[in-house]
CSV table of C-alpha atoms in Angstrom, one decimal:
chain,number,residue,atom,x,y,z
A,1,UNK,CA,-4.4,-10.6,-36.8
A,2,UNK,CA,-3.5,-7.1,-38.1
A,3,UNK,CA,-4.8,-4.8,-35.4
A,4,UNK,CA,-4.1,-1.6,-37.4
A,5,UNK,CA,-6.2,-2.7,-40.4
A,6,UNK,CA,-8.9,-3.9,-38.0
A,7,UNK,CA,-8.8,-0.6,-36.2
A,8,UNK,CA,-9.2,1.4,-39.4
A,9,UNK,CA,-12.1,-0.8,-40.5
A,10,UNK,CA,-13.7,-0.6,-37.0
A,11,UNK,CA,-13.3,3.2,-37.0
A,12,UNK,CA,-15.4,3.5,-40.2
A,13,UNK,CA,-18.0,1.0,-38.9
A,14,UNK,CA,-18.3,2.2,-35.3
A,15,UNK,CA,-17.8,5.9,-35.8
A,16,UNK,CA,-19.3,6.5,-39.3
A,17,UNK,CA,-19.2,10.1,-40.4
A,18,UNK,CA,-16.9,11.1,-37.5
A,19,UNK,CA,-13.9,13.2,-38.0
A,20,UNK,CA,-11.6,10.2,-37.5
A,21,UNK,CA,-13.4,8.1,-40.0
A,22,UNK,CA,-13.3,10.9,-42.5
A,23,UNK,CA,-9.6,11.6,-41.9
A,24,UNK,CA,-8.5,8.0,-42.3
A,25,UNK,CA,-10.8,7.1,-45.1
A,26,UNK,CA,-8.8,5.8,-48.0
A,27,UNK,CA,-5.5,6.0,-46.1
A,28,UNK,CA,-3.4,2.9,-46.6
A,29,UNK,CA,-2.1,1.3,-43.4
A,30,UNK,CA,1.5,2.2,-44.6
A,31,UNK,CA,0.6,5.9,-44.1
A,32,UNK,CA,-0.5,5.5,-40.5
A,33,UNK,CA,1.8,5.3,-37.4
A,34,UNK,CA,0.4,3.0,-34.8
A,35,UNK,CA,1.3,2.3,-31.2
A,36,UNK,CA,-0.5,-0.3,-29.1
A,37,UNK,CA,-0.4,0.1,-25.3
A,38,UNK,CA,1.4,-2.5,-23.2
A,39,UNK,CA,-1.8,-3.6,-21.4
A,40,UNK,CA,-3.7,-6.4,-23.1
A,41,UNK,CA,-6.7,-7.5,-21.0
A,42,UNK,CA,-8.8,-10.6,-21.5
A,43,UNK,CA,-12.6,-10.0,-21.4
A,44,UNK,CA,-13.7,-13.6,-21.9
A,45,UNK,CA,-14.9,-15.6,-25.0
A,46,UNK,CA,-12.0,-14.6,-27.1
A,47,UNK,CA,-12.3,-10.9,-26.6
A,48,UNK,CA,-9.4,-8.6,-25.6
A,49,UNK,CA,-9.3,-4.9,-24.6
A,50,UNK,CA,-6.3,-2.8,-25.5
A,51,UNK,CA,-5.3,0.8,-26.0
A,52,UNK,CA,-4.2,2.1,-29.4
A,53,UNK,CA,-2.8,5.4,-30.6
A,54,UNK,CA,-2.8,6.1,-34.3
A,55,UNK,CA,-1.4,9.1,-36.2
A,56,UNK,CA,-1.6,10.0,-39.9
A,57,UNK,CA,1.7,11.0,-41.4
A,58,UNK,CA,2.1,14.6,-42.4
A,59,UNK,CA,1.9,14.0,-46.1
A,60,UNK,CA,-1.2,11.8,-46.0
A,61,UNK,CA,-4.8,12.8,-45.7
A,62,UNK,CA,-8.0,10.8,-46.0
A,63,UNK,CA,-9.6,11.3,-49.5
A,64,UNK,CA,-13.0,12.4,-48.0
A,65,UNK,CA,-11.5,14.8,-45.4
A,66,UNK,CA,-12.3,18.4,-46.4
A,67,UNK,CA,-9.5,20.5,-44.8
A,68,UNK,CA,-11.2,23.7,-45.9
A,69,UNK,CA,-13.9,23.2,-43.3
A,70,UNK,CA,-11.5,22.5,-40.4
A,71,UNK,CA,-9.1,24.8,-38.6
A,72,UNK,CA,-5.5,23.8,-37.9
A,73,UNK,CA,-6.1,22.9,-34.3
A,74,UNK,CA,-8.9,20.5,-35.2
A,75,UNK,CA,-6.8,18.9,-37.9
A,76,UNK,CA,-3.9,18.4,-35.5
A,77,UNK,CA,-6.2,16.9,-32.9
A,78,UNK,CA,-7.8,14.5,-35.4
A,79,UNK,CA,-4.6,13.4,-37.0
A,80,UNK,CA,-3.6,11.7,-33.7
A,81,UNK,CA,-6.3,9.8,-31.9
A,82,UNK,CA,-6.3,7.4,-28.9
A,83,UNK,CA,-8.9,4.8,-28.3
A,84,UNK,CA,-9.5,1.8,-26.1
A,85,UNK,CA,-10.8,-1.1,-28.2
A,86,UNK,CA,-12.2,-4.6,-27.8
A,87,UNK,CA,-10.9,-7.0,-30.4
A,88,UNK,CA,-12.7,-10.3,-31.0
A,89,UNK,CA,-10.5,-13.2,-32.1
A,90,UNK,CA,-13.4,-15.2,-33.3
A,91,UNK,CA,-14.9,-12.3,-35.4
A,92,UNK,CA,-11.5,-10.9,-36.3
A,93,UNK,CA,-12.9,-7.4,-35.9
A,94,UNK,CA,-12.9,-4.5,-33.5
A,95,UNK,CA,-16.2,-4.9,-31.8
A,96,UNK,CA,-16.2,-1.8,-29.5
A,97,UNK,CA,-14.1,1.4,-29.1
A,98,UNK,CA,-14.1,4.5,-27.0
A,99,UNK,CA,-12.1,7.7,-27.0
A,100,UNK,CA,-9.6,8.3,-24.1
A,101,UNK,CA,-7.7,11.5,-23.5
A,102,UNK,CA,-4.3,10.0,-22.8
A,103,UNK,CA,-2.3,7.0,-21.7
A,104,UNK,CA,-4.2,4.5,-19.5
A,105,UNK,CA,-3.7,1.8,-17.0
A,106,UNK,CA,-5.9,-1.2,-17.9
A,107,UNK,CA,-6.8,-4.1,-15.7
A,108,UNK,CA,-9.5,-6.7,-15.9
A,109,UNK,CA,-10.8,-10.0,-14.8
A,110,UNK,CA,-12.9,-12.7,-16.4
A,111,UNK,CA,-15.9,-13.9,-14.3
A,112,UNK,CA,-18.7,-16.4,-15.0
A,113,UNK,CA,-20.9,-13.5,-16.1
A,114,UNK,CA,-18.3,-12.0,-18.4
A,115,UNK,CA,-15.4,-9.7,-18.2
A,116,UNK,CA,-14.9,-6.7,-15.9
A,117,UNK,CA,-12.4,-4.1,-17.0
A,118,UNK,CA,-11.2,-0.8,-15.5
A,119,UNK,CA,-9.5,1.9,-17.6
A,120,UNK,CA,-7.7,4.5,-15.6
A,121,UNK,CA,-6.6,7.8,-17.2
A,122,UNK,CA,-3.0,8.3,-16.0
A,123,UNK,CA,-3.2,12.0,-16.1
A,124,UNK,CA,-6.8,12.7,-14.9
A,125,UNK,CA,-7.5,10.4,-12.0
A,126,UNK,CA,-10.5,9.1,-13.8
A,127,UNK,CA,-11.6,5.4,-13.9
A,128,UNK,CA,-13.9,3.9,-16.5
A,129,UNK,CA,-15.6,0.7,-15.5
A,130,UNK,CA,-16.7,-1.7,-18.3
A,131,UNK,CA,-18.7,-4.9,-18.3
A,132,UNK,CA,-18.3,-7.2,-21.3
A,133,UNK,CA,-21.1,-9.7,-21.2
A,134,UNK,CA,-20.6,-13.3,-22.6
A,135,UNK,CA,-22.6,-12.4,-25.7
A,136,UNK,CA,-20.2,-9.5,-26.4
A,137,UNK,CA,-22.5,-6.7,-25.3
A,138,UNK,CA,-20.4,-3.9,-23.7
A,139,UNK,CA,-21.9,-1.8,-20.8
A,140,UNK,CA,-20.2,1.2,-19.2
A,141,UNK,CA,-20.8,0.6,-15.5
A,142,UNK,CA,-19.5,4.0,-14.4
A,143,UNK,CA,-17.0,6.8,-15.1
A,144,UNK,CA,-15.9,8.0,-11.8
A,145,UNK,CA,-13.4,10.4,-10.3
A,146,UNK,CA,-10.9,8.6,-8.0
A,147,UNK,CA,-11.0,11.4,-5.4
A,148,UNK,CA,-8.8,9.6,-2.8
A,149,UNK,CA,-5.9,9.4,-5.3
A,150,UNK,CA,-6.7,12.2,-7.7
A,151,UNK,CA,-3.8,14.4,-6.6
A,152,UNK,CA,-1.3,11.7,-6.1
A,153,UNK,CA,1.6,11.1,-8.5
A,154,UNK,CA,1.2,8.6,-11.3
A,155,UNK,CA,4.7,7.2,-10.8
A,156,UNK,CA,4.6,3.8,-9.3
A,157,UNK,CA,0.9,3.3,-9.9
A,158,UNK,CA,-0.5,-0.2,-10.5
A,159,UNK,CA,-4.1,-1.2,-11.2
A,160,UNK,CA,-5.1,-4.7,-10.1
A,161,UNK,CA,-8.5,-6.3,-10.9
A,162,UNK,CA,-9.9,-9.2,-8.8
A,163,UNK,CA,-13.3,-10.9,-9.2
A,164,UNK,CA,-14.7,-8.9,-6.3
A,165,UNK,CA,-13.0,-5.6,-6.4
A,166,UNK,CA,-10.6,-3.2,-8.1
A,167,UNK,CA,-7.4,-1.9,-6.4
A,168,UNK,CA,-5.2,1.0,-7.3
A,169,UNK,CA,-1.7,1.1,-5.7
A,170,UNK,CA,-0.1,4.6,-6.0
A,171,UNK,CA,3.2,5.9,-4.7
A,172,UNK,CA,2.7,9.2,-2.9
A,173,UNK,CA,5.7,11.3,-1.9
A,174,UNK,CA,5.3,13.3,1.3
A,175,UNK,CA,7.5,15.6,3.2
A,176,UNK,CA,10.2,18.0,1.9
A,177,UNK,CA,13.0,16.8,-0.3
A,178,UNK,CA,11.2,13.6,-1.3
A,179,UNK,CA,10.5,12.5,2.3
A,180,UNK,CA,8.8,9.2,2.9
A,181,UNK,CA,6.8,7.3,0.4
A,182,UNK,CA,3.3,5.9,1.0
A,183,UNK,CA,1.4,3.3,-1.1
A,184,UNK,CA,-2.4,3.7,-0.9
A,185,UNK,CA,-4.6,0.9,-2.1
A,186,UNK,CA,-8.0,2.0,-3.2
A,187,UNK,CA,-10.5,-0.8,-3.5
A,188,UNK,CA,-13.8,-0.3,-5.3
A,189,UNK,CA,-16.4,-3.0,-5.6
A,190,UNK,CA,-17.5,-3.8,-9.2
A,191,UNK,CA,-21.1,-3.7,-8.0
A,192,UNK,CA,-20.9,-0.4,-6.1
A,193,UNK,CA,-18.4,2.1,-7.5
A,194,UNK,CA,-19.0,4.4,-4.5
A,195,UNK,CA,-17.5,1.8,-2.1
A,196,UNK,CA,-14.0,3.1,-1.8
A,197,UNK,CA,-11.7,2.0,1.1
A,198,UNK,CA,-8.1,2.7,1.7
A,199,UNK,CA,-5.1,1.2,3.4
A,200,UNK,CA,-1.8,3.0,3.9
A,201,UNK,CA,1.5,1.2,3.7
A,202,UNK,CA,3.9,3.7,5.2
A,203,UNK,CA,7.5,4.3,3.9
A,204,UNK,CA,7.0,2.3,0.8
A,205,UNK,CA,7.3,2.8,-2.9
A,206,UNK,CA,5.2,0.6,-5.2
A,207,UNK,CA,7.1,-1.5,-7.8
A,208,UNK,CA,4.4,-3.8,-9.0
A,209,UNK,CA,1.1,-5.3,-7.7
A,210,UNK,CA,-0.8,-8.4,-8.9
A,211,UNK,CA,-3.7,-10.6,-8.0
A,212,UNK,CA,-3.0,-13.9,-6.2
A,213,UNK,CA,-6.6,-15.2,-6.3
A,214,UNK,CA,-8.7,-16.2,-3.3
A,215,UNK,CA,-9.2,-12.5,-2.3
A,216,UNK,CA,-5.5,-11.7,-1.9
A,217,UNK,CA,-3.3,-9.2,-3.7
A,218,UNK,CA,0.5,-8.9,-3.5
A,219,UNK,CA,2.4,-5.7,-3.7
A,220,UNK,CA,6.1,-5.6,-4.4
A,221,UNK,CA,7.5,-2.5,-2.8
A,222,UNK,CA,10.7,-0.7,-1.8
A,223,UNK,CA,10.5,-0.2,1.9
A,224,UNK,CA,12.4,2.4,3.9
A,225,UNK,CA,13.2,1.6,7.6
A,226,UNK,CA,11.7,4.1,10.0
A,227,UNK,CA,13.9,6.9,11.2
A,228,UNK,CA,15.8,6.5,14.5
A,229,UNK,CA,13.4,8.6,16.5
A,230,UNK,CA,10.5,6.3,15.6
A,231,UNK,CA,12.2,3.2,17.0
A,232,UNK,CA,13.4,4.6,20.3
A,233,UNK,CA,16.9,5.2,19.0
A,234,UNK,CA,17.6,1.7,17.9
A,235,UNK,CA,18.5,1.5,14.3
A,236,UNK,CA,17.9,-1.8,12.5
A,237,UNK,CA,18.2,-0.7,8.9
A,238,UNK,CA,19.2,-3.5,6.6
A,239,UNK,CA,20.6,-5.4,9.6
A,240,UNK,CA,17.2,-6.2,11.1
A,241,UNK,CA,16.0,-9.8,10.5
A,242,UNK,CA,12.7,-11.4,10.2
A,243,UNK,CA,13.4,-13.1,13.6
A,244,UNK,CA,13.4,-9.7,15.4
A,245,UNK,CA,10.2,-8.6,17.0
A,246,UNK,CA,8.4,-6.7,14.2
A,247,UNK,CA,11.7,-7.1,12.2
A,248,UNK,CA,10.2,-6.9,8.7
A,249,UNK,CA,8.7,-3.5,9.5
A,250,UNK,CA,12.0,-2.1,10.8
A,251,UNK,CA,14.0,-3.2,7.8
A,252,UNK,CA,14.9,-1.5,4.5
A,253,UNK,CA,14.7,-3.3,1.2
A,254,UNK,CA,12.3,-4.8,-1.3
A,255,UNK,CA,9.4,-6.7,0.2
A,256,UNK,CA,6.5,-8.8,-1.0
A,257,UNK,CA,3.5,-7.4,1.0
A,258,UNK,CA,0.3,-9.5,1.1
A,259,UNK,CA,-3.0,-7.7,1.4
A,260,UNK,CA,-6.4,-9.3,2.1
A,261,UNK,CA,-8.9,-7.6,-0.3
A,262,UNK,CA,-12.2,-7.8,1.6
A,263,UNK,CA,-10.8,-6.3,4.8
A,264,UNK,CA,-7.9,-4.3,3.1
A,265,UNK,CA,-5.6,-5.5,5.9
A,266,UNK,CA,-1.9,-6.2,5.5
A,267,UNK,CA,-1.5,-9.8,6.6
A,268,UNK,CA,2.2,-10.3,6.1
A,269,UNK,CA,5.4,-9.2,4.3
A,270,UNK,CA,8.4,-11.2,3.1
A,271,UNK,CA,11.9,-9.7,2.5
A,272,UNK,CA,13.1,-10.2,-1.1
A,273,UNK,CA,16.3,-8.2,-1.6
A,274,UNK,CA,18.0,-5.0,-0.7
A,275,UNK,CA,17.4,-3.0,-3.9
A,276,UNK,CA,15.2,-3.2,-7.0
């Protein structure tokens, strides 16, 4: 399927009379720059949600767009637009779209009652919850402010969707000169977006996180051993072994950390290698 052509058709159908539809009206696909985000999320029944950024080249304008009625700032804004869209493979069309302010993290899961998708704005700490029913109807469950992680850095952030909850793993640098790293997992129930719980994994930097099924999530993280004063002067560093008492927690390297979603408890970690 040609997603760019489908997007231009969908823009005219879903946003008729809007600035974007007017701007791109009559513009051939060859005159449009198109970037599709790296996240492609299944919503069930042949529907997929993705992020797209389109920009009209400088020399091309839609035939119905009247530049005399628009100032330069509006024109510049409209000539580059970003949307999250749902494409139906069976219909071959864009079935739903919504404006987003910037790049997004997208995660989703397919359940018996349809898809559940979360779209996180990387720059704003906002999360949009979307339900895609089996018949294709799209419902915005909530648009919430992720207050627990709103001020944290976007670097090293992963969004993981499970059938029962949504988790956001974010690397947070504390202390002067970089200091230690902390990964905070924020779990929000699909049914109650105000249910937000956290777990802190100290001295870790998130690399990637993914759903293991059966209410478990795995976090691959770079772990720093605690400073000497925190372990009574005994420095294990990379020399600690899993056979030592509490060895994995006193060892630097890359670990696979297993988290139980309903309780948000770390239930184990396995050493993978020394460096990413």
